[in-house]
Short mmCIF file of C-alpha atoms in Angstrom, two decimals:
data_model
loop_
_atom_site.label_atom_id
_atom_site.label_comp_id
_atom_site.label_asym_id
_atom_site.label_seq_id
_atom_site.Cartn_x
_atom_site.Cartn_y
_atom_site.Cartn_z
CA MET A 100 -16.61 -25.21 -6.61
CA SER A 101 -18.24 -21.78 -6.67
CA LYS A 102 -20.70 -20.75 -9.34
CA PRO A 103 -18.83 -19.23 -12.31
CA THR A 104 -19.32 -15.60 -13.27
CA LEU A 105 -19.02 -14.14 -16.74
CA LEU A 106 -18.27 -10.42 -17.08
CA THR A 107 -19.29 -9.39 -20.59
CA GLN A 108 -19.16 -6.26 -22.77
CA ALA A 109 -16.08 -5.01 -20.94
CA THR A 110 -13.37 -2.61 -22.03
CA LEU A 111 -10.43 -4.67 -20.78
CA VAL A 112 -7.63 -2.42 -19.53
CA ASP A 113 -4.21 -4.00 -19.19
CA LEU A 114 -1.52 -2.20 -17.23
CA ASP A 115 1.40 -4.58 -17.72
CA PRO A 116 1.99 -3.60 -20.48
CA PRO A 117 -0.65 -0.92 -21.04
CA GLY A 118 -3.29 -1.88 -23.60
CA VAL A 119 -7.01 -1.90 -24.29
CA SER A 120 -9.30 -4.44 -25.91
CA GLN A 121 -12.97 -5.36 -25.90
CA GLY A 122 -13.95 -8.66 -24.38
CA SER A 123 -15.20 -10.79 -21.52
CA LEU A 124 -13.72 -12.51 -18.47
CA ARG A 125 -14.86 -15.80 -16.99
CA ILE A 126 -14.24 -16.17 -13.24
CA ARG A 127 -14.34 -19.28 -11.10
CA ASP A 128 -13.06 -20.02 -7.58
CA GLY A 129 -11.39 -16.66 -7.22
CA ARG A 130 -9.41 -16.84 -10.46
CA ILE A 131 -9.76 -15.65 -14.01
CA VAL A 132 -10.21 -18.86 -15.97
CA GLU A 133 -10.80 -17.46 -19.45
CA ARG A 134 -10.31 -14.21 -21.33
CA ILE A 135 -12.51 -13.95 -24.41
CA GLU A 136 -12.07 -11.27 -27.06
CA GLY A 137 -14.85 -12.23 -29.42
CA GLU A 138 -18.15 -14.06 -29.38
CA VAL A 139 -18.84 -15.64 -26.02
CA THR A 140 -20.96 -18.66 -25.08
CA VAL A 141 -22.72 -18.56 -21.72
CA LEU A 142 -22.26 -21.76 -19.71
CA GLU A 143 -24.99 -23.52 -17.78
CA ASN A 144 -25.54 -22.05 -14.28
CA GLU A 145 -23.25 -19.13 -15.06
CA THR A 146 -23.96 -15.68 -13.64
CA VAL A 147 -23.67 -13.07 -16.38
CA VAL A 148 -22.81 -9.43 -15.60
CA ASP A 149 -23.04 -7.00 -18.51
CA LEU A 150 -20.51 -4.19 -17.95
CA GLU A 151 -22.00 -2.11 -20.75
CA GLY A 152 -18.63 -1.06 -22.12
CA ASP A 153 -17.25 0.12 -18.78
CA LEU A 154 -13.54 -0.25 -18.10
CA LEU A 155 -12.31 -3.33 -16.24
CA LEU A 156 -8.89 -3.03 -14.59
CA PRO A 157 -6.84 -5.28 -12.32
CA GLY A 158 -7.36 -4.33 -8.67
CA LEU A 159 -4.81 -1.70 -7.64
CA VAL A 160 -2.11 -2.14 -4.99
CA ASN A 161 -0.95 0.38 -2.39
CA ALA A 162 2.65 -0.65 -1.71
CA HIS A 163 3.05 1.36 1.50
CA ASN A 164 0.35 2.56 3.87
CA HIS A 165 -0.33 3.11 7.57
CA PHE A 166 -3.77 1.94 8.66
CA TYR A 167 -3.04 3.21 12.16
CA SER A 168 -3.46 6.77 10.80
CA ALA A 169 -6.78 6.07 9.05
CA LEU A 170 -8.89 7.60 11.85
CA VAL A 171 -6.83 10.78 12.07
CA PRO A 172 -8.48 12.93 9.33
CA GLY A 173 -10.66 15.50 11.10
CA MET A 174 -8.62 15.36 14.31
CA SER A 175 -7.38 18.70 15.66
CA LEU A 176 -3.64 18.62 15.01
CA PRO A 177 -0.99 21.20 15.90
CA GLU A 178 0.96 23.21 13.36
CA VAL A 179 4.50 21.85 13.27
CA PRO A 180 7.63 23.35 11.70
CA GLY A 181 8.90 20.24 9.95
CA PHE A 182 9.10 16.48 9.59
CA ASP A 183 10.90 15.78 12.88
CA ALA A 184 8.31 17.75 14.82
CA ALA A 185 5.45 16.00 12.98
CA LEU A 186 6.80 12.64 14.13
CA GLU A 187 7.21 13.72 17.75
CA LYS A 188 4.10 15.87 18.16
CA ILE A 189 1.63 13.98 16.00
CA TRP A 190 2.41 10.46 14.80
CA TRP A 191 4.36 9.22 17.81
CA VAL A 192 1.52 10.43 20.02
CA VAL A 193 -1.22 8.94 17.83
CA ASP A 194 0.35 5.49 17.69
CA ARG A 195 0.68 5.34 21.50
CA CYS A 196 -3.08 6.01 21.81
CA HIS A 197 -4.17 2.84 20.00
CA ASP A 198 -5.78 -0.18 21.62
CA VAL A 199 -7.27 -3.31 20.07
CA GLY A 200 -10.57 -1.61 19.29
CA THR A 201 -9.07 1.41 17.54
CA ILE A 202 -6.59 -0.78 15.64
CA ARG A 203 -9.39 -2.94 14.26
CA ALA A 204 -11.49 0.12 13.39
CA SER A 205 -8.53 1.80 11.70
CA ALA A 206 -8.01 -1.23 9.49
CA MET A 207 -11.70 -1.32 8.58
CA SER A 208 -11.72 2.39 7.80
CA GLY A 209 -8.56 2.15 5.71
CA CYS A 210 -9.93 -0.81 3.76
CA ILE A 211 -13.25 0.90 3.09
CA GLU A 212 -11.42 3.87 1.66
CA ALA A 213 -9.18 1.57 -0.38
CA LEU A 214 -12.10 -0.20 -2.06
CA ARG A 215 -13.79 3.09 -2.90
CA CYS A 216 -10.63 3.97 -4.82
CA GLY A 217 -10.32 0.61 -6.59
CA THR A 218 -7.45 -0.55 -4.37
CA THR A 219 -7.79 -4.23 -3.52
CA THR A 220 -4.44 -4.93 -1.83
CA VAL A 221 -2.66 -2.83 0.79
CA ILE A 222 0.84 -3.30 2.21
CA ASP A 223 0.44 -1.89 5.71
CA HIS A 224 3.06 -0.74 8.23
CA HIS A 225 1.53 -0.86 11.71
CA ALA A 226 2.48 0.83 15.00
CA SER A 227 0.77 0.78 18.43
CA PRO A 228 3.45 0.88 21.19
CA SER A 229 0.85 0.64 23.99
CA CYS A 230 -0.74 -2.44 22.39
CA ILE A 231 1.88 -4.57 20.65
CA ALA A 232 0.98 -8.20 21.37
CA GLY A 233 -1.92 -9.30 19.17
CA SER A 234 -2.07 -6.00 17.26
CA LEU A 235 -1.53 -7.67 13.88
CA ASP A 236 -4.49 -9.95 14.56
CA ALA A 237 -6.63 -6.84 15.06
CA VAL A 238 -5.43 -5.47 11.70
CA ALA A 239 -6.24 -8.80 10.04
CA GLU A 240 -9.71 -8.93 11.59
CA GLY A 241 -10.55 -5.40 10.48
CA ALA A 242 -9.38 -6.04 6.92
CA ALA A 243 -11.21 -9.37 6.69
CA THR A 244 -14.58 -7.79 7.49
CA ILE A 245 -14.22 -5.50 4.46
CA GLY A 246 -12.55 -7.96 2.06
CA VAL A 247 -9.26 -6.29 1.14
CA ARG A 248 -6.04 -8.28 0.78
CA VAL A 249 -3.51 -7.01 3.34
CA VAL A 250 0.15 -7.55 4.07
CA THR A 251 1.06 -6.00 7.40
CA GLY A 252 3.85 -5.97 9.95
CA TYR A 253 4.53 -4.48 13.35
CA GLU A 254 6.83 -1.45 13.27
CA ILE A 255 9.88 -2.44 15.32
CA THR A 256 11.46 0.53 17.12
CA ASP A 257 13.46 1.36 20.25
CA ARG A 258 12.21 4.93 20.55
CA ASN A 259 9.87 4.57 23.54
CA HIS A 260 11.38 2.22 26.15
CA PRO A 261 13.99 -0.52 26.62
CA GLY A 262 12.93 -3.88 25.24
CA GLU A 263 10.36 -2.37 22.89
CA GLY A 264 12.24 -3.51 19.81
CA LEU A 265 12.22 -7.11 20.97
CA GLU A 266 8.47 -6.93 21.70
CA GLY A 267 7.86 -5.71 18.16
CA LEU A 268 10.01 -8.46 16.68
CA GLN A 269 8.14 -11.09 18.70
CA GLU A 270 4.79 -9.80 17.41
CA ASN A 271 5.99 -10.12 13.82
CA LEU A 272 7.36 -13.61 14.43
CA ARG A 273 4.17 -14.69 16.22
CA ALA A 274 2.02 -13.51 13.32
CA LEU A 275 4.35 -15.15 10.79
CA ALA A 276 4.16 -18.45 12.66
CA ALA A 277 0.36 -18.27 12.78
CA GLY A 278 0.31 -18.76 9.02
CA GLN A 279 -0.54 -16.68 5.99
CA GLY A 280 -2.79 -17.03 2.99
CA GLU A 281 -3.85 -15.38 -0.22
CA HIS A 282 -5.69 -12.59 1.62
CA PHE A 283 -3.35 -11.89 4.54
CA GLY A 284 0.41 -11.85 4.90
CA VAL A 285 3.09 -10.56 7.25
CA LEU A 286 6.21 -8.63 6.31
CA THR A 287 8.43 -7.77 9.28
CA ALA A 288 8.32 -4.00 9.70
CA LEU A 289 10.95 -1.60 11.03
CA HIS A 290 10.32 2.06 11.72
CA ALA A 291 13.57 3.71 10.56
CA SER A 292 17.23 3.17 11.26
CA PHE A 293 17.53 6.26 13.48
CA THR A 294 15.04 4.87 16.04
CA LEU A 295 16.73 1.45 16.25
CA GLU A 296 19.77 0.22 18.14
CA ASP A 297 22.34 -2.05 16.55
CA GLU A 298 21.40 -4.87 18.90
CA THR A 299 17.81 -4.78 17.65
CA LEU A 300 18.87 -4.69 14.01
CA ALA A 301 21.13 -7.67 14.63
CA ARG A 302 18.25 -9.63 16.19
CA VAL A 303 16.02 -8.90 13.22
CA GLY A 304 18.81 -9.77 10.80
CA ALA A 305 19.27 -13.15 12.48
CA GLU A 306 15.72 -14.15 11.49
CA SER A 307 16.48 -14.19 7.73
CA VAL A 308 13.18 -12.59 6.74
CA PRO A 309 12.60 -9.67 4.36
CA VAL A 310 11.71 -6.37 6.01
CA HIS A 311 9.53 -3.34 5.32
CA VAL A 312 11.42 -0.25 6.50
CA HIS A 313 11.47 3.54 6.18
CA VAL A 314 14.80 4.55 4.63
CA ALA A 315 16.29 8.05 4.43
CA GLU A 316 12.90 9.75 4.47
CA GLY A 317 14.47 12.66 6.36
CA ARG A 318 18.07 13.74 6.67
CA GLN A 319 18.20 12.73 10.34
CA ASP A 320 18.13 9.07 9.28
CA VAL A 321 21.31 9.55 7.24
CA GLU A 322 23.03 11.68 9.86
CA ASP A 323 22.26 9.18 12.62
CA ALA A 324 23.74 6.28 10.64
CA ARG A 325 26.91 8.26 10.00
CA ARG A 326 27.23 9.23 13.68
CA ARG A 327 27.12 5.52 14.50
CA GLY A 328 30.09 4.90 12.19
CA TYR A 329 28.30 3.72 9.03
CA ARG A 330 28.61 5.23 5.56
CA GLY A 331 24.85 5.68 5.54
CA VAL A 332 21.51 3.97 6.13
CA ILE A 333 22.00 1.34 3.43
CA ASP A 334 25.41 0.42 4.84
CA ARG A 335 23.88 0.04 8.28
CA LEU A 336 21.06 -2.19 7.05
CA ASN A 337 23.47 -4.24 4.97
CA THR A 338 25.86 -4.70 7.89
CA HIS A 339 23.05 -6.31 9.86
CA GLY A 340 21.91 -8.53 7.00
CA LEU A 341 18.72 -6.62 6.25
CA LEU A 342 19.45 -5.61 2.67
CA ARG A 343 17.99 -8.82 1.32
CA GLU A 344 15.88 -9.92 -1.59
CA GLY A 345 12.22 -9.07 -1.19
CA SER A 346 12.73 -6.32 1.38
CA VAL A 347 10.63 -3.19 0.84
CA LEU A 348 12.49 0.09 1.35
CA VAL A 349 10.26 3.13 1.61
CA HIS A 350 10.91 6.76 0.61
CA GLY A 351 14.67 6.77 -0.11
CA VAL A 352 14.58 10.55 -0.51
CA HIS A 353 18.11 11.14 0.76
CA LEU A 354 19.82 8.02 -0.58
CA GLU A 355 22.91 8.47 -2.72
CA ASP A 356 22.80 6.95 -6.20
CA GLU A 357 25.33 4.31 -5.14
CA GLU A 358 23.09 3.29 -2.24
CA VAL A 359 20.08 2.94 -4.52
CA ALA A 360 22.13 0.76 -6.87
CA GLN A 361 23.23 -1.44 -3.96
CA ALA A 362 19.62 -1.88 -2.80
CA LEU A 363 18.52 -2.86 -6.30
CA GLU A 364 21.39 -5.31 -6.70
CA SER A 365 20.31 -6.91 -3.42
CA GLY A 366 16.81 -7.53 -4.77
CA CYS A 367 15.03 -4.88 -2.68
CA TRP A 368 11.95 -2.95 -3.75
CA LEU A 369 11.85 0.83 -3.37
CA VAL A 370 8.51 2.54 -2.80
CA HIS A 371 7.91 6.15 -3.80
CA ASN A 372 5.35 8.17 -1.80
CA PRO A 373 4.98 11.46 -3.66
CA SER A 374 2.08 13.03 -1.75
CA SER A 375 3.55 12.21 1.65
CA ASN A 376 6.98 13.50 0.68
CA ARG A 377 5.45 16.80 -0.42
CA ASN A 378 3.27 17.02 2.69
CA ASN A 379 6.24 16.43 5.00
CA ARG A 380 8.52 18.67 2.93
CA VAL A 381 11.32 16.12 3.00
CA GLY A 382 12.40 16.57 -0.63
CA TYR A 383 12.10 14.76 -3.95
CA ALA A 384 13.27 11.16 -4.10
CA ARG A 385 14.17 11.11 -7.82
CA PRO A 386 12.25 7.83 -8.14
CA GLN A 387 13.51 7.15 -11.67
CA ARG A 388 16.57 5.78 -9.84
CA PHE A 389 14.41 3.06 -8.27
CA GLN A 390 13.53 1.39 -11.58
CA PRO A 391 13.00 -1.45 -12.36
CA ARG A 392 11.96 -2.27 -8.77
CA LEU A 393 9.88 0.85 -8.20
CA ALA A 394 6.39 0.85 -6.69
CA LEU A 395 3.99 3.49 -5.38
CA GLY A 396 2.54 4.05 -1.92
CA THR A 397 0.58 6.68 -0.03
CA ASP A 398 2.27 6.52 3.39
CA GLY A 399 -1.05 6.90 5.19
CA ILE A 400 -2.61 9.54 2.93
CA GLY A 401 -5.51 7.35 1.79
CA SER A 402 -5.28 4.60 -0.82
CA ASP A 403 -6.11 6.44 -4.03
CA MET A 404 -3.59 4.86 -6.36
CA LEU A 405 -4.95 6.59 -9.47
CA GLY A 406 -4.28 9.82 -7.61
CA ALA A 407 -0.80 8.56 -6.71
CA VAL A 408 -0.07 7.87 -10.39
CA ARG A 409 -1.11 11.42 -11.28
CA GLU A 410 0.97 12.88 -8.43
CA THR A 411 3.98 10.82 -9.52
CA PHE A 412 3.65 12.11 -13.06
CA LEU A 413 3.21 15.76 -12.05
CA THR A 414 6.08 15.82 -9.55
CA ALA A 415 8.33 14.16 -12.12
CA ARG A 416 7.45 16.90 -14.60
CA GLU A 417 8.02 19.53 -11.95
CA HIS A 418 11.55 18.20 -11.45
CA ARG A 419 12.09 17.60 -15.19
CA VAL A 420 12.43 13.86 -14.68
CA SER A 421 11.49 11.18 -17.22
CA LEU A 422 9.41 8.53 -15.45
CA ASP A 423 6.72 6.02 -16.43
CA PRO A 424 4.10 6.31 -13.65
CA VAL A 425 2.06 3.34 -14.92
CA ALA A 426 5.10 1.07 -14.66
CA ALA A 427 5.51 2.33 -11.09
CA LEU A 428 1.90 1.40 -10.36
CA VAL A 429 2.52 -2.09 -11.76
CA GLY A 430 5.40 -2.50 -9.31
CA GLY A 431 2.84 -2.80 -6.52
CA HIS A 432 1.26 -5.82 -8.22
CA ARG A 433 4.64 -7.49 -8.44
CA ILE A 434 5.46 -6.91 -4.77
CA ALA A 435 2.05 -8.15 -3.65
CA SER A 436 2.28 -11.22 -5.88
CA GLU A 437 5.59 -12.14 -4.24
CA LEU A 438 4.36 -11.54 -0.70
CA LEU A 439 0.99 -13.29 -0.99
CA GLY A 440 2.12 -16.01 -3.38
CA VAL A 441 -0.60 -15.42 -5.96
CA PRO A 442 -0.43 -14.00 -9.50
CA MET A 443 -2.11 -10.60 -9.65
CA GLY A 444 -2.15 -7.51 -11.80
CA ARG A 445 -3.13 -9.03 -15.15
CA LEU A 446 -6.42 -9.87 -16.83
CA GLN A 447 -5.17 -13.30 -17.79
CA ASP A 448 -6.05 -16.92 -17.10
CA GLY A 449 -4.81 -18.07 -13.70
CA HIS A 450 -4.53 -14.60 -12.18
CA VAL A 451 -6.63 -13.67 -9.15
CA ALA A 452 -9.97 -12.11 -9.98
CA ASP A 453 -9.25 -8.80 -8.24
CA LEU A 454 -11.07 -6.46 -10.58
CA VAL A 455 -12.22 -2.85 -10.73
CA ARG A 456 -15.09 -1.60 -12.86
CA ILE A 457 -14.70 2.07 -13.78
CA ARG A 458 -17.24 4.19 -15.63
CA ARG A 459 -16.29 4.64 -19.22
CA PRO A 460 -14.94 8.20 -19.60
CA VAL A 461 -16.85 10.70 -21.73
CA ARG A 462 -13.81 12.74 -22.79
CA GLY A 463 -12.91 10.61 -25.77
CA PRO A 464 -12.29 7.05 -26.95
CA VAL A 465 -10.33 4.64 -24.77
CA ASN A 466 -7.76 2.66 -26.72
CA SER A 467 -4.16 1.60 -26.35
CA GLN A 468 -2.96 5.01 -27.57
CA SER A 469 -5.17 7.10 -25.28
CA LEU A 470 -5.03 4.88 -22.17
CA VAL A 471 -2.17 6.57 -20.33
CA GLY A 472 -3.71 9.98 -20.90
CA HIS A 473 -7.00 8.75 -19.43
CA LEU A 474 -5.23 7.21 -16.44
CA LEU A 475 -3.47 10.50 -15.73
CA PHE A 476 -6.14 13.09 -16.44
CA SER A 477 -9.55 11.49 -16.95
CA LEU A 478 -10.10 8.56 -14.61
CA SER A 479 -10.33 8.98 -10.85
CA ALA A 480 -11.62 7.27 -7.72
CA LYS A 481 -15.04 8.89 -8.20
CA ASP A 482 -15.50 6.75 -11.33
CA VAL A 483 -15.13 3.40 -9.51
CA ARG A 484 -18.43 1.47 -9.71
CA ASP A 485 -17.79 -2.13 -8.68
CA VAL A 486 -14.90 -4.07 -7.17
CA TRP A 487 -14.27 -7.81 -6.89
CA VAL A 488 -11.61 -9.41 -4.69
CA GLY A 489 -10.96 -13.06 -5.43
CA GLY A 490 -14.08 -13.08 -7.60
CA VAL A 491 -16.28 -11.87 -4.72
CA LYS A 492 -18.00 -8.54 -5.17
CA VAL A 493 -17.02 -6.26 -2.28
CA LEU A 494 -18.12 -2.90 -3.70
CA GLU A 495 -21.27 -2.33 -5.72
CA GLU A 496 -22.14 1.00 -7.32
CA GLY A 497 -19.76 2.74 -4.94
CA ARG A 498 -21.11 1.05 -1.81
CA VAL A 499 -18.74 -1.11 0.24
CA LEU A 500 -20.78 -4.22 1.00
CA GLY A 501 -18.92 -5.02 4.21
CA ALA A 502 -19.42 -1.50 5.59
CA THR A 503 -22.57 -2.28 7.55
CA ARG A 504 -24.23 0.36 9.69
CA SER A 505 -23.01 -1.27 12.90
CA ARG A 506 -19.43 -1.34 11.60
CA LEU A 507 -19.57 2.27 10.50
CA ASP A 508 -20.95 3.24 13.90
CA ASP A 509 -18.13 1.35 15.59
CA ILE A 510 -15.52 3.08 13.43
CA CYS A 511 -16.97 6.46 14.38
CA ALA A 512 -17.01 5.59 18.07
CA GLN A 513 -13.46 4.28 18.00
CA ALA A 514 -12.29 7.39 16.17
CA GLY A 515 -13.80 9.55 18.89
CA LYS A 516 -11.99 7.47 21.50
CA LEU A 517 -8.68 7.84 19.64
CA TRP A 518 -9.13 11.60 19.25
CA ALA A 519 -9.82 12.01 22.96
CA ALA A 520 -6.79 9.91 23.87
CA TYR A 521 -4.63 12.02 21.54
CA GLU A 522 -5.80 15.24 23.23
CA ARG A 523 -4.87 13.79 26.63
CA GLY A 524 -1.53 12.52 25.29
CA VAL A 525 -0.42 15.85 23.84
#
């Protein structure tokens, strides 16, 4: 039994449903064991942390990310005319440059950034065609050193060479067989329908596991499925048994309304990535269609989920769409709870003690009526002070405790190696 911790004088911020109250949380063995909204009695041998009125939120969840791109910012990249060219000239070159060292460093870098933004769980989608076997272990090792919960999977594709799809499937199955826990899980990943052959989809479908797959991000995905004789991407996935409960479908920009309805009826989650969609100029997904199984991701553009909530709200307004961005944020907690098998996302007894301390805003009172306004326009990653994952403090006053000097030096060195390999690969 670990020593209990009592967080006092907190402004408790609930997201599901949104609400605010003053109180304390008692934590033991990685769980919230008591929520107290009144006078509190300190137990013997209990560590007391006075939050001085700061906000305390459930740790945030990024429902779709790519750690393999975490070392790319700062790299000299070519100007490209559109999404297809970005894949071929940038991302499909970057992923081929990875080895075990750069994979591990990418995961560490991505997790450091996540904690600084108050994100405690990341659903990752990994690709490293030149280093497939054992790559998910490298992701797990990198994440474990920093203390972020991660669900990852190897991106199955046939785009590079014959047999590649089977290699990717074997890596997912190997990692699944190795066992999972509350801090690490595996969700079989697929790149996108247009880079996969029917034989590969059939092999994946035969395994009866949920998948994490890019769907209709660009129009070429839809056009490819139709050229192969399917009504669309959803029909193709469904034909091969991949439209199953718990699967995570990402983007969905060019899905028809009927396809979205079919995915929802099948128990799939749909993840909206507003910043990535704008960056790649692929269009607006109309994410209100994805409710009630809507979640938010960044698609490799960091892990700032408060920023993603704001972007979701602003793009919805731009397109004159009615959408609750906080409910979309909560969707990530629900996906992660299902995948890792632990209750998260609420400041309630029995839920994991993944917690974020945020400086109390100075723009006005924080209460149940003002909360959403603060989440959209007042609070940001710069206000994150402390973070706990499973009751263990992993960020203190903005400093990631697992980001030691030697690890930061290694990340920098591995980034330089990746950049050089990219220049040679172009």
